[in-house]
Short mmCIF file of C-alpha atoms and ligand atoms in Angstrom, two decimals:
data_model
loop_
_atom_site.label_atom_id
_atom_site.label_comp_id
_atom_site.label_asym_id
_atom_site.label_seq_id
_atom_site.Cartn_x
_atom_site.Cartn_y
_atom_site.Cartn_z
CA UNK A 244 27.94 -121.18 -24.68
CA UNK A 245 31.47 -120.06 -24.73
CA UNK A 246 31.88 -117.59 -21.71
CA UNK A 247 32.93 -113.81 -22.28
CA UNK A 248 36.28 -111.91 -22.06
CA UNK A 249 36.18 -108.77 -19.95
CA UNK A 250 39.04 -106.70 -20.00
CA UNK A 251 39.18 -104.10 -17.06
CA UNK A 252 42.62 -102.12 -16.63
CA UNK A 253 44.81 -104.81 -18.48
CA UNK A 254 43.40 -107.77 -16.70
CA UNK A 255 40.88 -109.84 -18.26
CA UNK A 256 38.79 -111.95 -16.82
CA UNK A 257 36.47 -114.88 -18.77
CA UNK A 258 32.88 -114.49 -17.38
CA UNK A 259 30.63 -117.41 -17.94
CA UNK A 260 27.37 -116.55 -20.31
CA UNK A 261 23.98 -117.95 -18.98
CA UNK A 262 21.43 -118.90 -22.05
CA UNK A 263 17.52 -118.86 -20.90
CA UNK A 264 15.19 -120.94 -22.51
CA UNK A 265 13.63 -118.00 -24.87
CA UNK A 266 17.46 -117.21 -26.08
CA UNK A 267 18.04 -114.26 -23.32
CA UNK A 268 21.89 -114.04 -22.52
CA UNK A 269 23.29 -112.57 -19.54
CA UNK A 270 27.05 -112.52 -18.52
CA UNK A 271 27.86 -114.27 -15.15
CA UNK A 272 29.84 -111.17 -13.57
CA UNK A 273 30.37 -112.73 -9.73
CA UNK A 274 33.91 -113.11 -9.89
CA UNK A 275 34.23 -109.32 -11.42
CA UNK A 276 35.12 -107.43 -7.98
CA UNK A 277 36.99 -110.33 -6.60
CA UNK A 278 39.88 -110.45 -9.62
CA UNK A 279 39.65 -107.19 -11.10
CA UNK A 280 38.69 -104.70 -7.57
CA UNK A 281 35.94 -103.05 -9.99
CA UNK A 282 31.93 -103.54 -9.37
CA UNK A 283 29.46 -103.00 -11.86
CA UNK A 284 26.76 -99.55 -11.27
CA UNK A 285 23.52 -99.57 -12.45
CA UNK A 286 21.22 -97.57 -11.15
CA UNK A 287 17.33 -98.69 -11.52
CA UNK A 288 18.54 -102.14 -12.51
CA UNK A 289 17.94 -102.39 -15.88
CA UNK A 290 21.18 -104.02 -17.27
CA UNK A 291 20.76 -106.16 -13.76
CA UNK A 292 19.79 -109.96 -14.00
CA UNK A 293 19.15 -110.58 -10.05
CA UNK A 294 17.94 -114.43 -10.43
CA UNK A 295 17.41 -117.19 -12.61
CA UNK A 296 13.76 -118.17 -13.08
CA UNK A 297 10.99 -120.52 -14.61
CA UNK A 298 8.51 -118.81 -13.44
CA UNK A 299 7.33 -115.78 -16.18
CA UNK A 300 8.44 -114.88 -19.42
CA UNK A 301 8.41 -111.46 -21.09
CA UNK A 302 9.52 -110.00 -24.24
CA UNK A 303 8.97 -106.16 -23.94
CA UNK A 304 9.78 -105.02 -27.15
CA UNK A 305 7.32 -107.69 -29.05
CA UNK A 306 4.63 -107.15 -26.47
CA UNK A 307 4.99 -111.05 -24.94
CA UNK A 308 3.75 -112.39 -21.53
CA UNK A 309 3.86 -116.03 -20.93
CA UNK A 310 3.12 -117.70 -17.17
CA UNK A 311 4.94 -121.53 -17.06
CA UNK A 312 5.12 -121.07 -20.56
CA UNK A 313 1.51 -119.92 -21.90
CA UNK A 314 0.55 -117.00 -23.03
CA UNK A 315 -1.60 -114.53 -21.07
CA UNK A 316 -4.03 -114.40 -23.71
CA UNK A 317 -4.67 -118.07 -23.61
CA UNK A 318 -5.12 -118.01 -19.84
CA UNK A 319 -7.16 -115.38 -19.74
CA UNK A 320 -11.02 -115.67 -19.31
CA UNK A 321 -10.04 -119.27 -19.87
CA UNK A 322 -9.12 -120.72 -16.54
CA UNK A 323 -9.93 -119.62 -12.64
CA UNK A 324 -7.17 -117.15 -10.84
CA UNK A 325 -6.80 -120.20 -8.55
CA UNK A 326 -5.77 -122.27 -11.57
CA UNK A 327 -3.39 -119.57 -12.12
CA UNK A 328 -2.17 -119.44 -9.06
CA UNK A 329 -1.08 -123.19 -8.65
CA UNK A 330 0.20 -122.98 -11.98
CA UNK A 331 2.82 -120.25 -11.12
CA UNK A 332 3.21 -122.01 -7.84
CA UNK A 333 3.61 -125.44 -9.15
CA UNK A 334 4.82 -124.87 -12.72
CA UNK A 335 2.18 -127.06 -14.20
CA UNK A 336 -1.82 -126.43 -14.38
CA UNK A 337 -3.90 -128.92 -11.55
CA UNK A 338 -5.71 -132.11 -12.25
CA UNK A 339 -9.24 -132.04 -11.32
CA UNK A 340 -8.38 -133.67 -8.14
CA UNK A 341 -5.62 -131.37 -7.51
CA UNK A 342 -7.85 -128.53 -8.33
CA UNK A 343 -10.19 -129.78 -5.80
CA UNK A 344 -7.97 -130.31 -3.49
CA UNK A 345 -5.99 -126.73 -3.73
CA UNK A 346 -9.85 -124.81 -3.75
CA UNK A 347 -10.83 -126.82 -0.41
CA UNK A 348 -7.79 -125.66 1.62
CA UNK A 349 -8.38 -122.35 0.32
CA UNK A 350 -11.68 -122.19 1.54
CA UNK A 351 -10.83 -124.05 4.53
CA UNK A 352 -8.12 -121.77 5.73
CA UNK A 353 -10.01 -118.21 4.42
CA UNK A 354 -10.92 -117.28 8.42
CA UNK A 355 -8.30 -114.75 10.46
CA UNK A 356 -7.97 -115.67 13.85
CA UNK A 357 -10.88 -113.55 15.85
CA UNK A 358 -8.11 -111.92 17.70
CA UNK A 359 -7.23 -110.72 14.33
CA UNK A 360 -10.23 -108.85 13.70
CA UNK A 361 -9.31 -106.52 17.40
CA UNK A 362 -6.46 -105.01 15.70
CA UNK A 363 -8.68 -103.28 12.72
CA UNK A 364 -10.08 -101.38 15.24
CA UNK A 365 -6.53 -99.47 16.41
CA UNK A 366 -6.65 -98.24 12.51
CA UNK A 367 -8.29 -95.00 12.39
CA UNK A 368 -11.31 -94.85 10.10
CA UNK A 369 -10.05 -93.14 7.13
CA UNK A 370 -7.00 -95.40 7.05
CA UNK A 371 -5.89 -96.23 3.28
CA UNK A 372 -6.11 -100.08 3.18
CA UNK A 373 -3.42 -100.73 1.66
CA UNK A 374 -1.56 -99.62 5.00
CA UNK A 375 -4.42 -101.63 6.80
CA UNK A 376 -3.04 -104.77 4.60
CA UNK A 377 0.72 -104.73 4.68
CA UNK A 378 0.63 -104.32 8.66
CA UNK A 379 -2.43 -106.65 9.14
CA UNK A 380 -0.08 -109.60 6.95
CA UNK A 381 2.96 -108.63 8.73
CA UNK A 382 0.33 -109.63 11.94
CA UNK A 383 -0.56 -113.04 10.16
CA UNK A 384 3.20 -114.17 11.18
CA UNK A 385 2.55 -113.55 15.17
CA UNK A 386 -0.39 -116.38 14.32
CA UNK A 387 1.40 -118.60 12.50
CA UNK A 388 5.03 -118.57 14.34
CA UNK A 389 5.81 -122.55 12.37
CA UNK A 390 6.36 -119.57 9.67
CA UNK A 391 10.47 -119.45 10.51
CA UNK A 392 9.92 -123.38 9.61
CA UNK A 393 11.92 -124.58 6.54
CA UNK A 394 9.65 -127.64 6.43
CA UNK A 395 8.16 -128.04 2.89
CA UNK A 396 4.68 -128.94 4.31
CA UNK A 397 5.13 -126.38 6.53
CA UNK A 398 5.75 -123.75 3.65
CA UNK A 399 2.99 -124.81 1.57
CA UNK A 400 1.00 -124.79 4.40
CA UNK A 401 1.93 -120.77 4.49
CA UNK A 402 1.62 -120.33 1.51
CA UNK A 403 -2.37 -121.41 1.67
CA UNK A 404 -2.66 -119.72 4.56
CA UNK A 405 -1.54 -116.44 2.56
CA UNK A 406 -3.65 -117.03 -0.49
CA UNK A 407 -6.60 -117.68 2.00
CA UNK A 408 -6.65 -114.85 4.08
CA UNK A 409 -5.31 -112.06 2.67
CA UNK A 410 -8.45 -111.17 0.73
CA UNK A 411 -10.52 -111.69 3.86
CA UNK A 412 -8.00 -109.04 5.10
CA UNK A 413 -8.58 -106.75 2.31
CA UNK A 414 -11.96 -107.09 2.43
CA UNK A 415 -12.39 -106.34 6.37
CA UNK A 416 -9.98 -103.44 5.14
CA UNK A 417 -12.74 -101.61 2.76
CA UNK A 418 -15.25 -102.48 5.68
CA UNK A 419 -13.15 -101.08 8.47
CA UNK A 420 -13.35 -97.84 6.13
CA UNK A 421 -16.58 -97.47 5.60
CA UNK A 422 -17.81 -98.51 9.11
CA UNK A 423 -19.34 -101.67 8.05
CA UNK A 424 -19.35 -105.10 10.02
CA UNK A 425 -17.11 -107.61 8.81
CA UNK A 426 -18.82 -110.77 7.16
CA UNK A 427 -17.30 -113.88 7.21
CA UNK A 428 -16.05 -116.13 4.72
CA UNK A 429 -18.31 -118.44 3.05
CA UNK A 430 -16.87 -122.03 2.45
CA UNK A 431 -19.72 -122.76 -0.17
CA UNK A 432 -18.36 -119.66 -2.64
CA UNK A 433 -15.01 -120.13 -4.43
CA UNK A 434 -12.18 -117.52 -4.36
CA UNK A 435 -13.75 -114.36 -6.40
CA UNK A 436 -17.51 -114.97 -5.13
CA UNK A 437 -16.24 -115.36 -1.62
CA UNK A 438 -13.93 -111.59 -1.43
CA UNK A 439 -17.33 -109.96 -3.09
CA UNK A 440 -19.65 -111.62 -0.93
CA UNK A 441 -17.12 -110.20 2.14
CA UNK A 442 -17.17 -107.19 0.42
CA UNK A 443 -20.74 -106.42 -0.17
CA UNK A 444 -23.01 -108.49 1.59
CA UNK A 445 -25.11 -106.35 3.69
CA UNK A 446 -27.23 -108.32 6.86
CA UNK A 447 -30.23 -107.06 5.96
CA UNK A 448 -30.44 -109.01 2.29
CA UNK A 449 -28.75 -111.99 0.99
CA UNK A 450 -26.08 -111.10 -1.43
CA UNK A 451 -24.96 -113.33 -4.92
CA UNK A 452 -23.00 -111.72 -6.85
CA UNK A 453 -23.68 -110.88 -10.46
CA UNK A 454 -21.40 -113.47 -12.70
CA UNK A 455 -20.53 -110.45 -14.43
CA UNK A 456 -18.25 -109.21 -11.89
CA UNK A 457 -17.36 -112.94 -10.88
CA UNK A 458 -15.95 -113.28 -14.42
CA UNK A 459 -14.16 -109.88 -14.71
CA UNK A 460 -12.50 -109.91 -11.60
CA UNK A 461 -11.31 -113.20 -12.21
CA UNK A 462 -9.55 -111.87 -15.48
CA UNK A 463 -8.24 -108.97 -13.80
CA UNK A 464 -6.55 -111.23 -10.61
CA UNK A 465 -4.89 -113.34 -13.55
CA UNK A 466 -3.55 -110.70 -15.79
CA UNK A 467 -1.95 -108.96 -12.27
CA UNK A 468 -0.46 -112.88 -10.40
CA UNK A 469 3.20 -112.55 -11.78
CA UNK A 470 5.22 -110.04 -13.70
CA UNK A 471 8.67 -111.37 -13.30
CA UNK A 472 11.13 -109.16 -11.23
CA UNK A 473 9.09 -106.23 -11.07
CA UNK A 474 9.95 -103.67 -8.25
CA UNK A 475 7.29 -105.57 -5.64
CA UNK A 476 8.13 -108.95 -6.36
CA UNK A 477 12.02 -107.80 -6.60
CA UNK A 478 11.25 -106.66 -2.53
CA UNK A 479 9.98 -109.54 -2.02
CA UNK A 480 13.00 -111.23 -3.34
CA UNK A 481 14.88 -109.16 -0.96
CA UNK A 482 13.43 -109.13 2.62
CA UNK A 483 13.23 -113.15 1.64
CA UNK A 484 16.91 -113.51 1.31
CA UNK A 485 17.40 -112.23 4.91
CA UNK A 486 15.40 -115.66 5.61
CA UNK A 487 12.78 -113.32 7.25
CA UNK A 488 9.69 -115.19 7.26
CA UNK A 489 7.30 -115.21 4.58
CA UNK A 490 4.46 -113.19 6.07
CA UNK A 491 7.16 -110.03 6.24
CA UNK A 492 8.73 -111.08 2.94
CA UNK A 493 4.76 -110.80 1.30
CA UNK A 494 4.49 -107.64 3.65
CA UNK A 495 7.24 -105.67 2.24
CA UNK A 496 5.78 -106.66 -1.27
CA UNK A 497 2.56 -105.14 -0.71
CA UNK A 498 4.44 -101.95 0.37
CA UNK A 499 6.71 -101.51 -2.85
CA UNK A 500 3.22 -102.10 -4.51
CA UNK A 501 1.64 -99.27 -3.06
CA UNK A 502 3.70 -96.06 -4.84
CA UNK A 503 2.16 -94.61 -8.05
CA UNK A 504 4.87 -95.52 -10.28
CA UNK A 505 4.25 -99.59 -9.54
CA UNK A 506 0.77 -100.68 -8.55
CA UNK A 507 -0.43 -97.20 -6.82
CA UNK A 508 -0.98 -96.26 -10.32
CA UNK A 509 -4.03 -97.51 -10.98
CA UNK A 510 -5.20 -95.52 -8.31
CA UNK A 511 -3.66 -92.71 -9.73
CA UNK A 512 -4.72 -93.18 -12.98
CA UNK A 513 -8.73 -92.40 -11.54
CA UNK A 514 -7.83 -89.80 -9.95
CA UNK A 515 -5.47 -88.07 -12.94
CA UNK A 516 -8.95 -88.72 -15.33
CA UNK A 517 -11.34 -87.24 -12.56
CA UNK A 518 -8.91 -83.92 -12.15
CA UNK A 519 -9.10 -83.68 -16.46
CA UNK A 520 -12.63 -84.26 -16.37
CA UNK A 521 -13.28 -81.39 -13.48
CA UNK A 522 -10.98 -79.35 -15.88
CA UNK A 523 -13.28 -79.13 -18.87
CA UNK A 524 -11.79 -82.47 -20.36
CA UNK A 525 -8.96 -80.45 -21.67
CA UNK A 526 -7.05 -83.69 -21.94
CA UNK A 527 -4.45 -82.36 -24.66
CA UNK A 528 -3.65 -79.78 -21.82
CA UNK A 529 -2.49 -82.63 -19.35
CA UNK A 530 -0.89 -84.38 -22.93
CA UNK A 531 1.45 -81.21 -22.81
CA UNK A 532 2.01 -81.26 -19.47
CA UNK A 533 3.56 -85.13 -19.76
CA UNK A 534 6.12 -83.82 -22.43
CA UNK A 535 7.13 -80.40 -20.35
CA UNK A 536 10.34 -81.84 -18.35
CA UNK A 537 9.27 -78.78 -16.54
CA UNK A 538 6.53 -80.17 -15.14
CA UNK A 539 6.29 -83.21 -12.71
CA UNK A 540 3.07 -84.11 -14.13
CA UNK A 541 3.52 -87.96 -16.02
CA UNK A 542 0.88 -89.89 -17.68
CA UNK A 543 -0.47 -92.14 -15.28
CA UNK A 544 -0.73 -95.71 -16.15
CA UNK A 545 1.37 -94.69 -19.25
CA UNK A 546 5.16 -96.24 -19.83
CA UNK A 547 7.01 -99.13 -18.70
CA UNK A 548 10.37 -100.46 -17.42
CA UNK A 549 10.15 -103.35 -20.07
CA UNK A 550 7.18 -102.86 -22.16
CA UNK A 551 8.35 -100.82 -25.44
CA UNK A 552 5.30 -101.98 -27.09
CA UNK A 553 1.45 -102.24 -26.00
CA UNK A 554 1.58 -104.14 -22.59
CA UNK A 555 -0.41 -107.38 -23.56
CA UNK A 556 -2.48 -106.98 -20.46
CA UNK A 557 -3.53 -103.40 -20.94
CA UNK A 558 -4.84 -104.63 -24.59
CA UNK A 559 -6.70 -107.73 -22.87
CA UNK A 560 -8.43 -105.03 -19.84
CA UNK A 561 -9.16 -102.48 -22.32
CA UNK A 562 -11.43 -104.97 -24.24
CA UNK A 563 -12.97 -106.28 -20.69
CA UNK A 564 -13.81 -102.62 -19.66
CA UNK A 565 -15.98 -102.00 -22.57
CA UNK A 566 -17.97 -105.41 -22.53
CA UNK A 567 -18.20 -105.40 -18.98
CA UNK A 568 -19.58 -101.68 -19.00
CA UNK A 569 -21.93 -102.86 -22.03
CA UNK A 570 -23.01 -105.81 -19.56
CA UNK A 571 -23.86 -103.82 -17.01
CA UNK A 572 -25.42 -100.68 -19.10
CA UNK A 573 -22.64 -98.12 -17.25
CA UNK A 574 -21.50 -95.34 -19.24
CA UNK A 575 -18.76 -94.29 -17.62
CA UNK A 576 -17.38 -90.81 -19.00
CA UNK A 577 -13.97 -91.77 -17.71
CA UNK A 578 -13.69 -94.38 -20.01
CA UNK A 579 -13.82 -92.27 -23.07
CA UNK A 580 -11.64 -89.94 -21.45
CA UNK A 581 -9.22 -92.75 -21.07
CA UNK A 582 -9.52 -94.03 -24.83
CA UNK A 583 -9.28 -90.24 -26.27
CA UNK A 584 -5.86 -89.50 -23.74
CA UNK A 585 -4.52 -93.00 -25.52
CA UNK A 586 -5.58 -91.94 -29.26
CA UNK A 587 -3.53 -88.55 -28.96
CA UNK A 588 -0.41 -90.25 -26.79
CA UNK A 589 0.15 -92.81 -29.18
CA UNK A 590 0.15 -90.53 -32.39
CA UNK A 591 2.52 -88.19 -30.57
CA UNK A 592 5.90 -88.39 -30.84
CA UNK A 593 6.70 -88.25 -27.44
CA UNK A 594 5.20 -91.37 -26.53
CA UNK A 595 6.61 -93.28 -29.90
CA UNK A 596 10.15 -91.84 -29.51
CA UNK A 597 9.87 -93.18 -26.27
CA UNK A 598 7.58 -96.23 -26.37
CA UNK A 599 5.13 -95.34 -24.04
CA UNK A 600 2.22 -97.15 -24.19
CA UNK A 601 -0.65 -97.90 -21.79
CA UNK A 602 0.19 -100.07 -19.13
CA UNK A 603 -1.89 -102.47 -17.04
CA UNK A 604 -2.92 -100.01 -14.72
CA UNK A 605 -4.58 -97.55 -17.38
CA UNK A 606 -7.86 -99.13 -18.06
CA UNK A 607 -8.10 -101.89 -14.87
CA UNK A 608 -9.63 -98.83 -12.03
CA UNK A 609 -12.42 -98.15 -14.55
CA UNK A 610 -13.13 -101.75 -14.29
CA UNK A 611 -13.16 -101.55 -10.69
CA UNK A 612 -15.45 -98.22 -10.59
CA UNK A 613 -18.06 -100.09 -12.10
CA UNK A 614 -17.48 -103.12 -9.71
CA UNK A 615 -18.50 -100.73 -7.12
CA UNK A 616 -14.88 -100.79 -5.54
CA UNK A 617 -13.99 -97.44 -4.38
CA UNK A 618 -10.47 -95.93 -5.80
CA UNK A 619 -8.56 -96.66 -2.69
CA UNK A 620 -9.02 -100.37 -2.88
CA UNK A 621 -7.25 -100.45 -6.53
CA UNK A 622 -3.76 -101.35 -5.12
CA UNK A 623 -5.10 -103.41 -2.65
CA UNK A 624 -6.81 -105.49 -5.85
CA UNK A 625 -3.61 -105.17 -7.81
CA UNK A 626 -1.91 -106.98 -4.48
CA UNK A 627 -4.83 -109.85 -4.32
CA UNK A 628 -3.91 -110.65 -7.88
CA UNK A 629 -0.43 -110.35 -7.48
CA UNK A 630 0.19 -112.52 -4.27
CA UNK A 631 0.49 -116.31 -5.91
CA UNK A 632 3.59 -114.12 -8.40
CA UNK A 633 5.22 -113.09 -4.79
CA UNK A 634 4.91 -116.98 -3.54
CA UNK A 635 5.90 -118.28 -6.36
CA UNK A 636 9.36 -116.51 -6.80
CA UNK A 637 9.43 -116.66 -3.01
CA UNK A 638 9.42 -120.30 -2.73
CA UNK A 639 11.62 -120.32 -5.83
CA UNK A 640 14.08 -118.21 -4.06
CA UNK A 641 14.27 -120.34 -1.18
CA UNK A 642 14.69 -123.57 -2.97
CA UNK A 643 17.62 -121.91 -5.41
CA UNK A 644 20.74 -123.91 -4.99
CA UNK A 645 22.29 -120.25 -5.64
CA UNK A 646 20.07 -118.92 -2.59
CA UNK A 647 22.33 -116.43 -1.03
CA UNK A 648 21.10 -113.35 1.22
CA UNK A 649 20.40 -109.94 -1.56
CA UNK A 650 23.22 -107.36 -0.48
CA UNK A 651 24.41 -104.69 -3.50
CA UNK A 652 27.28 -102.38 -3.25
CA UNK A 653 27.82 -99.16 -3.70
CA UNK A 654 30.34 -96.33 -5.06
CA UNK A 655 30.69 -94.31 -1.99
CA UNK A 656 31.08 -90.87 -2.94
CA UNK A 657 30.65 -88.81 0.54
CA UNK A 658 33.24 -87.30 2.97
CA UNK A 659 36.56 -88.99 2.57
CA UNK A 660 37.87 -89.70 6.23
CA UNK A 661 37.99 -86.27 8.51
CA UNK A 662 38.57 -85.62 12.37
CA UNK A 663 36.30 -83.86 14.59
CA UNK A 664 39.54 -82.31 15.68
N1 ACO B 172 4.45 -89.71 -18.93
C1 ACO B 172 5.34 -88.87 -19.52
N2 ACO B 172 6.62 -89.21 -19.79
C2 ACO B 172 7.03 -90.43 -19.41
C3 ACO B 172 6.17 -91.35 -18.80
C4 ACO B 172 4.83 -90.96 -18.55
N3 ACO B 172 3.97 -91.78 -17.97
N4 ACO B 172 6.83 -92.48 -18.53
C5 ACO B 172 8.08 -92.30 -18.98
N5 ACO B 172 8.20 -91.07 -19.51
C6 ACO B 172 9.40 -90.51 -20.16
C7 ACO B 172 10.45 -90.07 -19.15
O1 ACO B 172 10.29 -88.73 -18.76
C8 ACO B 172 11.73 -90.31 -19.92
O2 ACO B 172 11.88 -89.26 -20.83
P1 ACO B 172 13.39 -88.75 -21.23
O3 ACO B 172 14.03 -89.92 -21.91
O4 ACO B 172 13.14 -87.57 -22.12
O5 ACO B 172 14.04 -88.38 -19.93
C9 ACO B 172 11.43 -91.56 -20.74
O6 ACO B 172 9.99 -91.55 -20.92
C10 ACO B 172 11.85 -92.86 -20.06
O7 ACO B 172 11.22 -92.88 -18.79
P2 ACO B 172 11.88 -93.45 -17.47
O8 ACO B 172 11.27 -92.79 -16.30
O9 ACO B 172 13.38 -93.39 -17.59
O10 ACO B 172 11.43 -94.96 -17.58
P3 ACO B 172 11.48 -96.02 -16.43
O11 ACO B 172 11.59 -97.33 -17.08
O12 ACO B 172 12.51 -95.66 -15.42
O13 ACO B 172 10.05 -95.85 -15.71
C11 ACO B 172 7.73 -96.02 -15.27
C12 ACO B 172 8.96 -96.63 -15.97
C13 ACO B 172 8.05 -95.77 -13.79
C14 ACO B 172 6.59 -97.02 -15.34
C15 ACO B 172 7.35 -94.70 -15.99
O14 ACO B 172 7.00 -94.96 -17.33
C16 ACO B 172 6.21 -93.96 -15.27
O15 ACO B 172 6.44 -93.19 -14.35
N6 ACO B 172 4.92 -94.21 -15.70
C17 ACO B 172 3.78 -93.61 -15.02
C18 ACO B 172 3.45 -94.40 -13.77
C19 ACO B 172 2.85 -95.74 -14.08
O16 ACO B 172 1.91 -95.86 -14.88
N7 ACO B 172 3.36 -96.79 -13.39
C20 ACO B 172 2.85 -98.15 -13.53
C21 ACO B 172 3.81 -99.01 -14.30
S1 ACO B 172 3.17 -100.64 -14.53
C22 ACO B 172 3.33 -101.37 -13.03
O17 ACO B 172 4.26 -101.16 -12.32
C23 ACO B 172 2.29 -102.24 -12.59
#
């Protein structure tokens, strides 16, 4: 494609145009500073292309996720998360063999060092768990120190070891809080019947868990394991470029996760539909509050960065929440709630001016709720599912030939220089 002319202050420069696969265009601005003295500012990124990638594709304004090229509604309910997850990893779906293969290190490396287990105990007992995980997988590096290693076996190696463990993290996380000994992995259960059974199994009775969960929480892990360069996975983008290792790149993930306007939301979402239902289920109260710029009350699990249309994965989780509650006879009022807060946003103009539409975190927490997992474990479930996204564009990072360490500018704007004289 025939590069660009940019003309800044009389000089013009010829900026090369990069064409993605699904006919995206972005304009190659590196040289920009260097012959012209300007930068480009854009705050929130928006306008900003940080990478080239293979990994996800999404069209916001027609409502289109694809991972390596197929579409989330073909994956899900279809295949395992673990499928998923060496699919974004790998860029192609396993063989049986390598299926096999990929589920046995899993549950061969799904164990924390017992040291490990000490530390949960300098946590105090109401600790949210998603500040249990990020510190407890920043801890995973002190265990594996090969992680500074740029040996490929080596990587892959840490990148098992993340998959692995981390959910026998978060699940010694939600036992740390309620005071409950930790159970051990089971190598006979696969990924999803292995986190519940560390979850809920109790040593008094043996625990299976009911395939109804199995199946939904698998759906929910896939729709969350990649969303392009979404604020977490953009962190973890970022520490990565320092070359930290991987457990601290994952780390700093989980933390950008964690605010309500990424995946703290669905968190927030619960809790914004438990304070309308304790206020007479006035929800067209709380609608007006959203539109009143003078209020910093916002729609939870409402609006997104890219989606201008229905986000494909809140359509997919709305659907699971009713046939899962049907499954397991729950009538949850929050649910209706939920559907009757939707019905009036989306036939107010507000919301269609704007595009705001529910996102994946508006219906996923009342899937959870009738999981049995408590609110405060939503993020941490949102960062289970989204871990193999993280490796992938981690290890795609790495392997870039345009790998170069993630340092912006800025338009300083403070003090110009002064004396203390
Ligand atoms: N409720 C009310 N108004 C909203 C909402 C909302 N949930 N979201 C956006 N708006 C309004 C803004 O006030 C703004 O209005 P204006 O143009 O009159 O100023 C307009 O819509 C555009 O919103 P921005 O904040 O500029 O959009 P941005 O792309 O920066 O933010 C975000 C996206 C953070 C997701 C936002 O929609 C939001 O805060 N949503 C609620 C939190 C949430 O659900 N986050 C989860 C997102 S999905 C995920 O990360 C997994």
């Amino acid at each position: 494609m025939k590069p660009i002319k940019i003309k800044v202050n009389n000089q013009e420069i010829e900026c090369p145009v990069i064409e993605g696969t699904e006919n995206e265009h972005g304009i190659n601005i590196t040289q920009l500073r260097k012959k012209t003295g300007y930068i480009t500012l854009d705050p929130g990124y928006a306008n900003t292309g940080a990478c080239i990638s293979k990994i996800t594709f999404i069209d916001g304004e027609k409502g289109i996720l694809r991972y390596r090229g197929y579409p989330i509604e073909e994956l899900a309910g279809k295949i395992s998360f673990t499928e998923t997850a060496y699919l974004l990893l790998n860029g192609e779906l396993p063989s049986q063999d390598e299926k096999n293969q990929f589920s046995k290190s899993l549950r061969k490396n799904a164990n924390i060092h017992e040291d490990m287990k000490r530390f949960f105990d300098g946590f105090p007992l109401n600790a949210h768990p998603m500040a249990t995980l990020s510190s407890m997988v920043t801890a995973l590096s002190a265990f594996h120190p090969d992680s500074e290693s740029e040996d490929e076996e080596i990587i892959n190696k840490n990148i098992i070891n993340i998959l692995a463990k981390v959910k026998t993290i978060a699940a010694y996380s939600y036992r740390k809080y309620n005071g409950l000994p930790f159970i051990y992995p089971n190598q006979d259960l696969n990924y999803v019947e292995n986190f519940l059974h560390m979850m809920f199994s109790d040593s008094q009775e043996e625990y299976h868990a009911d395939p109804v969960l199995v199946d939904a929480l698998n759906l929910l892990l896939i729709l969350h394991a990649d969303h392009e360069q979404n604020c977490s996975t953009s962190t973890v983008r970022l520490a990565g470029s320092s070359k930290s290792n991987v457990f601290g790149a994952i780390s700093s993930g989980i933390s950008a996760l964690w605010g309500p306007l990424h995946g703290g939301a669905n968190q927030a979402v619960i809790e914004m539909l438990k304070t309308i239902k304790k206020d007479g289920n006035n929800y067209k109260k709380y609608i007006e509050y959203a539109k009143d710029k003078n209020s910093p009350f916002r729609l939870m699990g409402f609006g997104h960065r890219v989606y201008k249309n229905y986000d494909p994965r809140a359509k997919i989780i709305k659907k699971a929440a009713d046939q899962v509650l049907t499954k397991l006879k729950i009538n949850d009022p929050l649910l209706d709630l939920a559907k009757q807060l939707e019905e009036v946003a989306l036939n107010d103009d507000y919301f269609v001016q704007r595009g705001l539409y529910p996102n994946v975190d508006f219906y996923s927490g009342i899937i959870y709720r009738a999981m049995g997992i408590p609110t405060n474990m939503f993020t941490v479930m949102f960062a289970l599912g989204r871990l193999p996204g993280w490796l992938a564009h981690w290890k795609e990072m790495i392997n870039s030939p345009d790998f170069k360490i993630n340092r912006p500018r800025q338009i300083y704007t403070g003090p110009t220089k002064r004396s203390l004289k």
